[in-house]
JSON list of C-alpha atoms in Angstrom, two decimals:
[
{"chain": "A", "resi": 173, "resn": "MET", "atom": "CA", "xyz": [-11.91, -11.56, 45.23]},
{"chain": "A", "resi": 174, "resn": "MET", "atom": "CA", "xyz": [-15.05, -10.31, 43.44]},
{"chain": "A", "resi": 175, "resn": "GLY", "atom": "CA", "xyz": [-12.50, -7.41, 42.15]},
{"chain": "A", "resi": 176, "resn": "GLY", "atom": "CA", "xyz": [-10.32, -8.62, 40.78]},
{"chain": "A", "resi": 177, "resn": "LEU", "atom": "CA", "xyz": [-13.46, -11.54, 39.41]},
{"chain": "A", "resi": 178, "resn": "GLY", "atom": "CA", "xyz": [-14.66, -8.35, 37.65]},
{"chain": "A", "resi": 179, "resn": "GLY", "atom": "CA", "xyz": [-11.67, -7.01, 36.29]},
{"chain": "A", "resi": 180, "resn": "TYR", "atom": "CA", "xyz": [-10.70, -10.79, 35.00]},
{"chain": "A", "resi": 181, "resn": "LEU", "atom": "CA", "xyz": [-14.50, -10.32, 33.49]},
{"chain": "A", "resi": 182, "resn": "ILE", "atom": "CA", "xyz": [-13.57, -7.34, 32.19]},
{"chain": "A", "resi": 183, "resn": "TYR", "atom": "CA", "xyz": [-10.53, -8.42, 29.98]},
{"chain": "A", "resi": 184, "resn": "ILE", "atom": "CA", "xyz": [-12.71, -10.55, 28.54]},
{"chain": "A", "resi": 185, "resn": "ALA", "atom": "CA", "xyz": [-15.33, -8.84, 27.55]},
{"chain": "A", "resi": 186, "resn": "LEU", "atom": "CA", "xyz": [-12.58, -6.47, 25.69]},
{"chain": "A", "resi": 187, "resn": "LEU", "atom": "CA", "xyz": [-10.66, -9.42, 24.28]},
{"chain": "A", "resi": 188, "resn": "MET", "atom": "CA", "xyz": [-14.74, -10.16, 22.25]},
{"chain": "A", "resi": 189, "resn": "ILE", "atom": "CA", "xyz": [-15.83, -6.84, 22.10]},
{"chain": "A", "resi": 190, "resn": "ILE", "atom": "CA", "xyz": [-12.63, -5.17, 20.08]},
{"chain": "A", "resi": 191, "resn": "PRO", "atom": "CA", "xyz": [-12.23, -7.57, 17.32]},
{"chain": "A", "resi": 192, "resn": "ILE", "atom": "CA", "xyz": [-16.49, -7.34, 16.86]},
{"chain": "A", "resi": 193, "resn": "TRP", "atom": "CA", "xyz": [-15.24, -4.00, 16.63]},
{"chain": "A", "resi": 194, "resn": "ALA", "atom": "CA", "xyz": [-13.37, -4.29, 14.13]},
{"chain": "A", "resi": 195, "resn": "GLN", "atom": "CA", "xyz": [-14.88, -6.46, 11.67]},
{"chain": "A", "resi": 196, "resn": "SER", "atom": "CA", "xyz": [-18.30, -4.11, 12.34]},
{"chain": "A", "resi": 197, "resn": "LYS", "atom": "CA", "xyz": [-16.30, -1.03, 11.88]},
{"chain": "A", "resi": 198, "resn": "VAL", "atom": "CA", "xyz": [-14.88, -2.31, 8.22]},
{"chain": "A", "resi": 199, "resn": "LYS", "atom": "CA", "xyz": [-18.04, -3.13, 7.52]},
{"chain": "A", "resi": 200, "resn": "ASN", "atom": "CA", "xyz": [-19.97, -0.07, 7.25]},
{"chain": "A", "resi": 201, "resn": "THR", "atom": "CA", "xyz": [-17.06, 1.71, 6.20]},
{"chain": "A", "resi": 202, "resn": "TYR", "atom": "CA", "xyz": [-16.90, -0.52, 2.90]},
{"chain": "A", "resi": 203, "resn": "LYS", "atom": "CA", "xyz": [-20.63, -0.93, 2.56]},
{"chain": "A", "resi": 204, "resn": "LYS", "atom": "CA", "xyz": [-21.16, 3.48, 3.01]},
{"chain": "A", "resi": 205, "resn": "TYR", "atom": "CA", "xyz": [-18.24, 2.75, 0.04]},
{"chain": "A", "resi": 206, "resn": "ALA", "atom": "CA", "xyz": [-19.37, 0.63, -2.17]},
{"chain": "A", "resi": 207, "resn": "LYS", "atom": "CA", "xyz": [-22.36, 2.88, -3.52]},
{"chain": "A", "resi": 208, "resn": "LYS", "atom": "CA", "xyz": [-19.84, 6.10, -4.07]},
{"chain": "A", "resi": 209, "resn": "ALA", "atom": "CA", "xyz": [-18.29, 4.91, -7.50]},
{"chain": "A", "resi": 210, "resn": "THR", "atom": "CA", "xyz": [-14.33, 7.30, -8.91]},
{"chain": "A", "resi": 211, "resn": "SER", "atom": "CA", "xyz": [-14.10, 9.01, -10.97]},
{"chain": "A", "resi": 212, "resn": "SER", "atom": "CA", "xyz": [-12.36, 7.51, -13.35]},
{"chain": "A", "resi": 213, "resn": "GLN", "atom": "CA", "xyz": [-14.98, 4.16, -12.78]},
{"chain": "A", "resi": 214, "resn": "MET", "atom": "CA", "xyz": [-12.79, 1.62, -13.80]},
{"chain": "A", "resi": 215, "resn": "THR", "atom": "CA", "xyz": [-13.84, -1.91, -12.13]},
{"chain": "A", "resi": 216, "resn": "GLY", "atom": "CA", "xyz": [-11.95, -3.70, -9.45]},
{"chain": "A", "resi": 217, "resn": "ALA", "atom": "CA", "xyz": [-10.35, -6.12, -11.48]},
{"chain": "A", "resi": 218, "resn": "GLU", "atom": "CA", "xyz": [-9.75, -3.38, -14.46]},
{"chain": "A", "resi": 219, "resn": "VAL", "atom": "CA", "xyz": [-7.86, -1.26, -11.26]},
{"chain": "A", "resi": 220, "resn": "ALA", "atom": "CA", "xyz": [-5.18, -4.61, -9.96]},
{"chain": "A", "resi": 221, "resn": "ARG", "atom": "CA", "xyz": [-4.37, -4.79, -14.11]},
{"chain": "A", "resi": 222, "resn": "LYS", "atom": "CA", "xyz": [-3.21, -1.22, -14.65]},
{"chain": "A", "resi": 223, "resn": "ILE", "atom": "CA", "xyz": [-1.80, -1.33, -11.50]},
{"chain": "A", "resi": 224, "resn": "LEU", "atom": "CA", "xyz": [-0.25, -4.57, -12.08]},
{"chain": "A", "resi": 225, "resn": "ASN", "atom": "CA", "xyz": [0.28, -3.56, -15.96]},
{"chain": "A", "resi": 226, "resn": "ASP", "atom": "CA", "xyz": [1.86, -0.04, -14.44]},
{"chain": "A", "resi": 227, "resn": "ASN", "atom": "CA", "xyz": [4.54, -1.57, -12.09]},
{"chain": "A", "resi": 228, "resn": "GLY", "atom": "CA", "xyz": [5.61, -4.25, -14.92]},
{"chain": "A", "resi": 229, "resn": "ILE", "atom": "CA", "xyz": [3.59, -7.05, -13.17]},
{"chain": "A", "resi": 230, "resn": "PHE", "atom": "CA", "xyz": [2.50, -9.77, -15.98]},
{"chain": "A", "resi": 231, "resn": "ASP", "atom": "CA", "xyz": [2.69, -13.27, -14.76]},
{"chain": "A", "resi": 232, "resn": "VAL", "atom": "CA", "xyz": [0.15, -11.95, -11.93]},
{"chain": "A", "resi": 233, "resn": "GLN", "atom": "CA", "xyz": [-3.69, -13.23, -12.50]},
{"chain": "A", "resi": 234, "resn": "VAL", "atom": "CA", "xyz": [-6.59, -10.73, -11.06]},
{"chain": "A", "resi": 235, "resn": "ARG", "atom": "CA", "xyz": [-9.88, -13.92, -10.83]},
{"chain": "A", "resi": 236, "resn": "GLU", "atom": "CA", "xyz": [-13.22, -13.28, -8.63]},
{"chain": "A", "resi": 237, "resn": "THR", "atom": "CA", "xyz": [-13.66, -14.96, -5.82]},
{"chain": "A", "resi": 238, "resn": "LYS", "atom": "CA", "xyz": [-16.39, -16.43, -4.39]},
{"chain": "A", "resi": 239, "resn": "GLY", "atom": "CA", "xyz": [-17.48, -14.66, -0.36]},
{"chain": "A", "resi": 240, "resn": "PHE", "atom": "CA", "xyz": [-18.01, -11.43, 1.11]},
{"chain": "A", "resi": 241, "resn": "LEU", "atom": "CA", "xyz": [-14.74, -9.52, 0.95]},
{"chain": "A", "resi": 242, "resn": "SER", "atom": "CA", "xyz": [-13.49, -12.63, 0.63]},
{"chain": "A", "resi": 243, "resn": "ASP", "atom": "CA", "xyz": [-10.56, -10.57, -1.27]},
{"chain": "A", "resi": 244, "resn": "HIS", "atom": "CA", "xyz": [-6.90, -12.15, -1.53]},
{"chain": "A", "resi": 245, "resn": "TYR", "atom": "CA", "xyz": [-3.32, -12.39, -3.12]},
{"chain": "A", "resi": 246, "resn": "ASP", "atom": "CA", "xyz": [-2.32, -15.96, -3.29]},
{"chain": "A", "resi": 247, "resn": "PRO", "atom": "CA", "xyz": [1.75, -16.14, -4.51]},
{"chain": "A", "resi": 248, "resn": "ARG", "atom": "CA", "xyz": [1.83, -19.41, -4.25]},
{"chain": "A", "resi": 249, "resn": "LYS", "atom": "CA", "xyz": [-0.91, -19.24, -7.61]},
{"chain": "A", "resi": 250, "resn": "LYS", "atom": "CA", "xyz": [0.37, -16.06, -7.83]},
{"chain": "A", "resi": 251, "resn": "THR", "atom": "CA", "xyz": [-3.10, -14.62, -8.67]},
{"chain": "A", "resi": 252, "resn": "VAL", "atom": "CA", "xyz": [-5.09, -11.77, -7.27]},
{"chain": "A", "resi": 253, "resn": "ASN", "atom": "CA", "xyz": [-8.70, -12.51, -5.97]},
{"chain": "A", "resi": 254, "resn": "LEU", "atom": "CA", "xyz": [-10.97, -10.56, -5.60]},
{"chain": "A", "resi": 255, "resn": "SER", "atom": "CA", "xyz": [-15.22, -10.42, -4.45]},
{"chain": "A", "resi": 256, "resn": "ARG", "atom": "CA", "xyz": [-17.48, -10.63, -6.85]},
{"chain": "A", "resi": 257, "resn": "ASP", "atom": "CA", "xyz": [-18.76, -7.00, -6.22]},
{"chain": "A", "resi": 258, "resn": "ASN", "atom": "CA", "xyz": [-15.12, -6.01, -5.50]},
{"chain": "A", "resi": 259, "resn": "PHE", "atom": "CA", "xyz": [-14.59, -7.07, -8.68]},
{"chain": "A", "resi": 260, "resn": "HIS", "atom": "CA", "xyz": [-16.90, -5.94, -10.87]},
{"chain": "A", "resi": 261, "resn": "GLY", "atom": "CA", "xyz": [-17.29, -3.01, -8.66]},
{"chain": "A", "resi": 262, "resn": "GLN", "atom": "CA", "xyz": [-17.11, 1.02, -9.73]},
{"chain": "A", "resi": 263, "resn": "SER", "atom": "CA", "xyz": [-16.37, 2.11, -6.22]},
{"chain": "A", "resi": 264, "resn": "MET", "atom": "CA", "xyz": [-14.01, 3.81, -3.87]},
{"chain": "A", "resi": 265, "resn": "ALA", "atom": "CA", "xyz": [-14.17, 0.69, -1.76]},
{"chain": "A", "resi": 266, "resn": "SER", "atom": "CA", "xyz": [-13.81, -2.06, -4.96]},
{"chain": "A", "resi": 267, "resn": "SER", "atom": "CA", "xyz": [-10.53, -0.34, -5.74]},
{"chain": "A", "resi": 268, "resn": "ALA", "atom": "CA", "xyz": [-9.09, 0.80, -2.83]},
{"chain": "A", "resi": 269, "resn": "ILE", "atom": "CA", "xyz": [-9.36, -3.38, -1.57]},
{"chain": "A", "resi": 270, "resn": "ALA", "atom": "CA", "xyz": [-7.74, -4.26, -4.88]},
{"chain": "A", "resi": 271, "resn": "ALA", "atom": "CA", "xyz": [-5.31, -1.57, -4.78]},
{"chain": "A", "resi": 272, "resn": "HIS", "atom": "CA", "xyz": [-4.67, -3.28, -1.53]},
{"chain": "A", "resi": 273, "resn": "GLU", "atom": "CA", "xyz": [-3.88, -6.21, -2.79]},
{"chain": "A", "resi": 274, "resn": "VAL", "atom": "CA", "xyz": [-1.99, -5.67, -5.69]},
{"chain": "A", "resi": 275, "resn": "GLY", "atom": "CA", "xyz": [0.28, -3.68, -3.32]},
{"chain": "A", "resi": 276, "resn": "HIS", "atom": "CA", "xyz": [0.76, -7.66, -2.11]},
{"chain": "A", "resi": 277, "resn": "ALA", "atom": "CA", "xyz": [1.55, -8.42, -5.24]},
{"chain": "A", "resi": 278, "resn": "ILE", "atom": "CA", "xyz": [4.20, -5.77, -5.63]},
{"chain": "A", "resi": 279, "resn": "GLN", "atom": "CA", "xyz": [5.65, -6.91, -2.41]},
{"chain": "A", "resi": 280, "resn": "ASP", "atom": "CA", "xyz": [5.76, -10.15, -3.55]},
{"chain": "A", "resi": 281, "resn": "ALA", "atom": "CA", "xyz": [7.86, -9.37, -7.26]},
{"chain": "A", "resi": 282, "resn": "GLN", "atom": "CA", "xyz": [10.03, -6.64, -5.10]},
{"chain": "A", "resi": 283, "resn": "ASP", "atom": "CA", "xyz": [10.59, -9.45, -2.20]},
{"chain": "A", "resi": 284, "resn": "TYR", "atom": "CA", "xyz": [9.71, -7.29, 0.65]},
{"chain": "A", "resi": 285, "resn": "ALA", "atom": "CA", "xyz": [11.30, -7.92, 3.12]},
{"chain": "A", "resi": 286, "resn": "PHE", "atom": "CA", "xyz": [8.74, -8.07, 5.77]},
{"chain": "A", "resi": 287, "resn": "LEU", "atom": "CA", "xyz": [6.59, -10.32, 3.84]},
{"chain": "A", "resi": 288, "resn": "ARG", "atom": "CA", "xyz": [9.45, -12.86, 2.87]},
{"chain": "A", "resi": 289, "resn": "PHE", "atom": "CA", "xyz": [9.66, -13.25, 6.41]},
{"chain": "A", "resi": 290, "resn": "ARG", "atom": "CA", "xyz": [5.83, -14.01, 7.48]},
{"chain": "A", "resi": 291, "resn": "HIS", "atom": "CA", "xyz": [5.52, -16.47, 4.36]},
{"chain": "A", "resi": 292, "resn": "ALA", "atom": "CA", "xyz": [8.86, -18.50, 6.56]},
{"chain": "A", "resi": 293, "resn": "LEU", "atom": "CA", "xyz": [6.22, -17.77, 9.52]},
{"chain": "A", "resi": 294, "resn": "VAL", "atom": "CA", "xyz": [3.39, -19.40, 8.67]},
{"chain": "A", "resi": 295, "resn": "PRO", "atom": "CA", "xyz": [4.04, -23.08, 9.47]},
{"chain": "A", "resi": 296, "resn": "LEU", "atom": "CA", "xyz": [5.15, -22.50, 12.80]},
{"chain": "A", "resi": 297, "resn": "ALA", "atom": "CA", "xyz": [2.33, -20.26, 13.15]},
{"chain": "A", "resi": 298, "resn": "ASN", "atom": "CA", "xyz": [-0.07, -22.23, 11.85]},
{"chain": "A", "resi": 299, "resn": "THR", "atom": "CA", "xyz": [1.25, -24.68, 14.47]},
{"chain": "A", "resi": 300, "resn": "GLY", "atom": "CA", "xyz": [1.56, -22.95, 17.32]},
{"chain": "A", "resi": 301, "resn": "SER", "atom": "CA", "xyz": [-2.02, -21.84, 16.54]},
{"chain": "A", "resi": 302, "resn": "ASN", "atom": "CA", "xyz": [-3.27, -25.71, 16.25]},
{"chain": "A", "resi": 303, "resn": "PHE", "atom": "CA", "xyz": [-1.30, -26.77, 19.43]},
{"chain": "A", "resi": 304, "resn": "SER", "atom": "CA", "xyz": [-0.38, -23.63, 22.10]},
{"chain": "A", "resi": 305, "resn": "PHE", "atom": "CA", "xyz": [-4.05, -23.45, 23.91]},
{"chain": "A", "resi": 306, "resn": "PHE", "atom": "CA", "xyz": [-4.76, -27.49, 24.02]},
{"chain": "A", "resi": 307, "resn": "LEU", "atom": "CA", "xyz": [-0.93, -27.61, 25.84]},
{"chain": "A", "resi": 308, "resn": "ILE", "atom": "CA", "xyz": [-1.72, -24.28, 27.75]},
{"chain": "A", "resi": 309, "resn": "LEU", "atom": "CA", "xyz": [-5.42, -25.68, 29.10]},
{"chain": "A", "resi": 310, "resn": "ILE", "atom": "CA", "xyz": [-3.01, -28.70, 29.47]},
{"chain": "A", "resi": 311, "resn": "GLY", "atom": "CA", "xyz": [-1.16, -27.34, 31.73]},
{"chain": "A", "resi": 312, "resn": "ILE", "atom": "CA", "xyz": [-3.09, -25.14, 33.59]},
{"chain": "A", "resi": 313, "resn": "PHE", "atom": "CA", "xyz": [-5.56, -28.11, 34.95]},
{"chain": "A", "resi": 314, "resn": "PHE", "atom": "CA", "xyz": [-3.02, -30.94, 35.13]},
{"chain": "A", "resi": 315, "resn": "GLN", "atom": "CA", "xyz": [-0.80, -28.16, 37.12]},
{"chain": "A", "resi": 316, "resn": "MET", "atom": "CA", "xyz": [2.00, -29.11, 34.84]},
{"chain": "A", "resi": 317, "resn": "SER", "atom": "CA", "xyz": [3.80, -25.74, 34.02]},
{"chain": "A", "resi": 318, "resn": "GLU", "atom": "CA", "xyz": [7.08, -26.98, 31.92]},
{"chain": "A", "resi": 319, "resn": "MET", "atom": "CA", "xyz": [3.43, -27.92, 29.49]},
{"chain": "A", "resi": 320, "resn": "LEU", "atom": "CA", "xyz": [2.04, -24.61, 30.14]},
{"chain": "A", "resi": 321, "resn": "LEU", "atom": "CA", "xyz": [5.80, -23.03, 29.12]},
{"chain": "A", "resi": 322, "resn": "LEU", "atom": "CA", "xyz": [5.54, -25.03, 26.08]},
{"chain": "A", "resi": 323, "resn": "GLY", "atom": "CA", "xyz": [2.24, -23.50, 25.27]},
{"chain": "A", "resi": 324, "resn": "ILE", "atom": "CA", "xyz": [3.37, -20.13, 25.45]},
{"chain": "A", "resi": 325, "resn": "ILE", "atom": "CA", "xyz": [6.49, -20.31, 23.25]},
{"chain": "A", "resi": 326, "resn": "PHE", "atom": "CA", "xyz": [3.56, -21.89, 20.81]},
{"chain": "A", "resi": 327, "resn": "MET", "atom": "CA", "xyz": [1.04, -18.97, 20.89]},
{"chain": "A", "resi": 328, "resn": "SER", "atom": "CA", "xyz": [4.25, -16.17, 20.45]},
{"chain": "A", "resi": 329, "resn": "ALA", "atom": "CA", "xyz": [4.97, -17.98, 16.93]},
{"chain": "A", "resi": 330, "resn": "ALA", "atom": "CA", "xyz": [1.40, -17.41, 16.03]},
{"chain": "A", "resi": 331, "resn": "VAL", "atom": "CA", "xyz": [1.34, -14.13, 18.08]},
{"chain": "A", "resi": 332, "resn": "LEU", "atom": "CA", "xyz": [4.79, -13.37, 16.13]},
{"chain": "A", "resi": 333, "resn": "PHE", "atom": "CA", "xyz": [2.82, -13.72, 12.76]},
{"chain": "A", "resi": 334, "resn": "GLN", "atom": "CA", "xyz": [-0.33, -11.79, 13.78]},
{"chain": "A", "resi": 335, "resn": "LEU", "atom": "CA", "xyz": [3.06, -8.17, 14.68]},
{"chain": "A", "resi": 336, "resn": "VAL", "atom": "CA", "xyz": [4.66, -9.65, 11.21]},
{"chain": "A", "resi": 337, "resn": "THR", "atom": "CA", "xyz": [1.72, -8.96, 9.89]},
{"chain": "A", "resi": 338, "resn": "LEU", "atom": "CA", "xyz": [0.67, -5.13, 10.75]},
{"chain": "A", "resi": 339, "resn": "PRO", "atom": "CA", "xyz": [3.69, -3.93, 8.89]},
{"chain": "A", "resi": 340, "resn": "VAL", "atom": "CA", "xyz": [2.94, -5.96, 5.63]},
{"chain": "A", "resi": 341, "resn": "GLU", "atom": "CA", "xyz": [-0.76, -5.38, 5.61]},
{"chain": "A", "resi": 342, "resn": "PHE", "atom": "CA", "xyz": [0.07, -1.05, 6.47]},
{"chain": "A", "resi": 343, "resn": "ASP", "atom": "CA", "xyz": [3.12, -0.59, 3.49]},
{"chain": "A", "resi": 344, "resn": "ALA", "atom": "CA", "xyz": [0.36, -2.79, 1.10]},
{"chain": "A", "resi": 345, "resn": "SER", "atom": "CA", "xyz": [-1.92, -0.17, 1.65]},
{"chain": "A", "resi": 346, "resn": "ASN", "atom": "CA", "xyz": [0.23, 2.58, 2.14]},
{"chain": "A", "resi": 347, "resn": "ARG", "atom": "CA", "xyz": [1.46, 1.39, -1.91]},
{"chain": "A", "resi": 348, "resn": "ALA", "atom": "CA", "xyz": [-2.41, 1.36, -2.75]},
{"chain": "A", "resi": 349, "resn": "MET", "atom": "CA", "xyz": [-2.90, 4.45, -2.23]},
{"chain": "A", "resi": 350, "resn": "ALA", "atom": "CA", "xyz": [0.60, 6.05, -4.24]},
{"chain": "A", "resi": 351, "resn": "GLN", "atom": "CA", "xyz": [-0.65, 3.63, -7.02]},
{"chain": "A", "resi": 352, "resn": "LEU", "atom": "CA", "xyz": [-4.43, 5.46, -7.34]},
{"chain": "A", "resi": 353, "resn": "VAL", "atom": "CA", "xyz": [-3.31, 8.52, -6.97]},
{"chain": "A", "resi": 354, "resn": "SER", "atom": "CA", "xyz": [-0.49, 8.54, -9.63]},
{"chain": "A", "resi": 355, "resn": "THR", "atom": "CA", "xyz": [-2.30, 6.51, -11.74]},
{"chain": "A", "resi": 356, "resn": "GLY", "atom": "CA", "xyz": [-5.00, 8.65, -11.88]},
{"chain": "A", "resi": 357, "resn": "ILE", "atom": "CA", "xyz": [-7.65, 5.76, -10.87]},
{"chain": "A", "resi": 358, "resn": "ILE", "atom": "CA", "xyz": [-9.31, 8.38, -7.96]},
{"chain": "A", "resi": 359, "resn": "ARG", "atom": "CA", "xyz": [-9.00, 11.80, -7.82]},
{"chain": "A", "resi": 360, "resn": "ASN", "atom": "CA", "xyz": [-7.40, 14.45, -5.06]},
{"chain": "A", "resi": 361, "resn": "ASN", "atom": "CA", "xyz": [-10.91, 14.30, -3.81]},
{"chain": "A", "resi": 362, "resn": "GLU", "atom": "CA", "xyz": [-11.83, 10.88, -3.51]},
{"chain": "A", "resi": 363, "resn": "GLU", "atom": "CA", "xyz": [-8.35, 10.57, -1.80]},
{"chain": "A", "resi": 364, "resn": "ARG", "atom": "CA", "xyz": [-9.61, 10.91, 1.77]},
{"chain": "A", "resi": 365, "resn": "GLU", "atom": "CA", "xyz": [-12.48, 8.57, 1.38]},
{"chain": "A", "resi": 366, "resn": "THR", "atom": "CA", "xyz": [-10.00, 5.86, 0.10]},
{"chain": "A", "resi": 367, "resn": "LYS", "atom": "CA", "xyz": [-8.27, 6.30, 2.57]},
{"chain": "A", "resi": 368, "resn": "LYS", "atom": "CA", "xyz": [-11.43, 5.68, 4.93]},
{"chain": "A", "resi": 369, "resn": "VAL", "atom": "CA", "xyz": [-11.33, 2.15, 3.43]},
{"chain": "A", "resi": 370, "resn": "LEU", "atom": "CA", "xyz": [-8.10, 1.17, 3.39]},
{"chain": "A", "resi": 371, "resn": "ASN", "atom": "CA", "xyz": [-7.92, 2.54, 7.71]},
{"chain": "A", "resi": 372, "resn": "ALA", "atom": "CA", "xyz": [-11.19, 0.48, 7.98]},
{"chain": "A", "resi": 373, "resn": "ALA", "atom": "CA", "xyz": [-9.43, -2.71, 6.80]},
{"chain": "A", "resi": 374, "resn": "ALA", "atom": "CA", "xyz": [-6.12, -2.10, 8.67]},
{"chain": "A", "resi": 375, "resn": "MET", "atom": "CA", "xyz": [-8.15, -2.02, 11.91]},
{"chain": "A", "resi": 376, "resn": "THR", "atom": "CA", "xyz": [-8.88, -5.65, 11.50]},
{"chain": "A", "resi": 377, "resn": "TYR", "atom": "CA", "xyz": [-5.18, -6.04, 11.54]},
{"chain": "A", "resi": 378, "resn": "VAL", "atom": "CA", "xyz": [-3.95, -4.13, 14.92]},
{"chain": "A", "resi": 379, "resn": "ALA", "atom": "CA", "xyz": [-7.42, -5.38, 16.42]},
{"chain": "A", "resi": 380, "resn": "ALA", "atom": "CA", "xyz": [-6.01, -9.60, 16.11]},
{"chain": "A", "resi": 381, "resn": "ALA", "atom": "CA", "xyz": [-2.41, -7.99, 17.12]},
{"chain": "A", "resi": 382, "resn": "MET", "atom": "CA", "xyz": [-4.26, -5.95, 20.51]},
{"chain": "A", "resi": 383, "resn": "VAL", "atom": "CA", "xyz": [-5.99, -9.48, 21.75]},
{"chain": "A", "resi": 384, "resn": "ALA", "atom": "CA", "xyz": [-3.46, -11.48, 20.79]},
{"chain": "A", "resi": 385, "resn": "VAL", "atom": "CA", "xyz": [-0.69, -9.61, 22.73]},
{"chain": "A", "resi": 386, "resn": "ALA", "atom": "CA", "xyz": [-3.08, -9.62, 25.46]},
{"chain": "A", "resi": 387, "resn": "GLU", "atom": "CA", "xyz": [-3.79, -13.22, 25.14]},
{"chain": "A", "resi": 388, "resn": "LEU", "atom": "CA", "xyz": [0.06, -14.49, 25.43]},
{"chain": "A", "resi": 389, "resn": "ILE", "atom": "CA", "xyz": [0.36, -11.30, 28.46]},
{"chain": "A", "resi": 390, "resn": "ARG", "atom": "CA", "xyz": [-1.59, -13.31, 30.15]},
{"chain": "A", "resi": 391, "resn": "PHE", "atom": "CA", "xyz": [-0.92, -17.10, 30.43]},
{"chain": "A", "resi": 392, "resn": "ILE", "atom": "CA", "xyz": [2.83, -15.41, 30.78]},
{"chain": "A", "resi": 393, "resn": "MET", "atom": "CA", "xyz": [1.34, -14.04, 33.91]},
{"chain": "A", "resi": 394, "resn": "ILE", "atom": "CA", "xyz": [-0.21, -17.27, 34.67]},
{"chain": "A", "resi": 395, "resn": "TYR", "atom": "CA", "xyz": [2.54, -19.30, 34.59]},
{"chain": "A", "resi": 396, "resn": "ALA", "atom": "CA", "xyz": [4.85, -16.50, 36.57]},
{"chain": "A", "resi": 397, "resn": "ALA", "atom": "CA", "xyz": [2.50, -17.35, 38.98]},
{"chain": "A", "resi": 398, "resn": "SER", "atom": "CA", "xyz": [2.94, -20.58, 39.20]},
{"chain": "A", "resi": 399, "resn": "ASN", "atom": "CA", "xyz": [6.44, -20.58, 39.85]},
{"chain": "A", "resi": 400, "resn": "GLU", "atom": "CA", "xyz": [6.00, -18.44, 42.58]}
]
């Protein structure tokens, strides 16, 4: 009994620690390379605009947004949104993040299949995130296996979204690296440092996917046990 409880507590601890570790890694890596300027001395906004122009994308605007590491690409408004530090910054971190978000804009312009699939999953994933735990808790508390199964199905949609996000993010980072090198925004001796920023950011998505899959497997096991 104690062994089972101990294993469960370790499992819960890992689910909590993994995303915290990933967030800490990306913040520490960002802060380190936010202090190192690129040889081109271009701001994040200039990097984003140059890569967009070089790829013939003129209908996407580059905007400054509030928050720390709140950078994102909005496909509905066709905007690359960069946090203040990255919009004005001339660092390796600013260039890497700006190029990554433009990578999403390039995906959008080229109708990248995984990005299109992820956009299609958004309504289903939101529904799954909002209702899955509620249905699962009802199913477990009232021992209603049908309700538990319904919650698992809803959760599966949210997990699928997390998994599809991985190739989208990795591809955007690969595009970012290629564009930064080909345009001369970074030079050979800066590639390694820039990759570290991109890799650290990618780890947050990997961690989120790992936690989501682990949670789904746990509830599937509970459902299977309830039907024995």
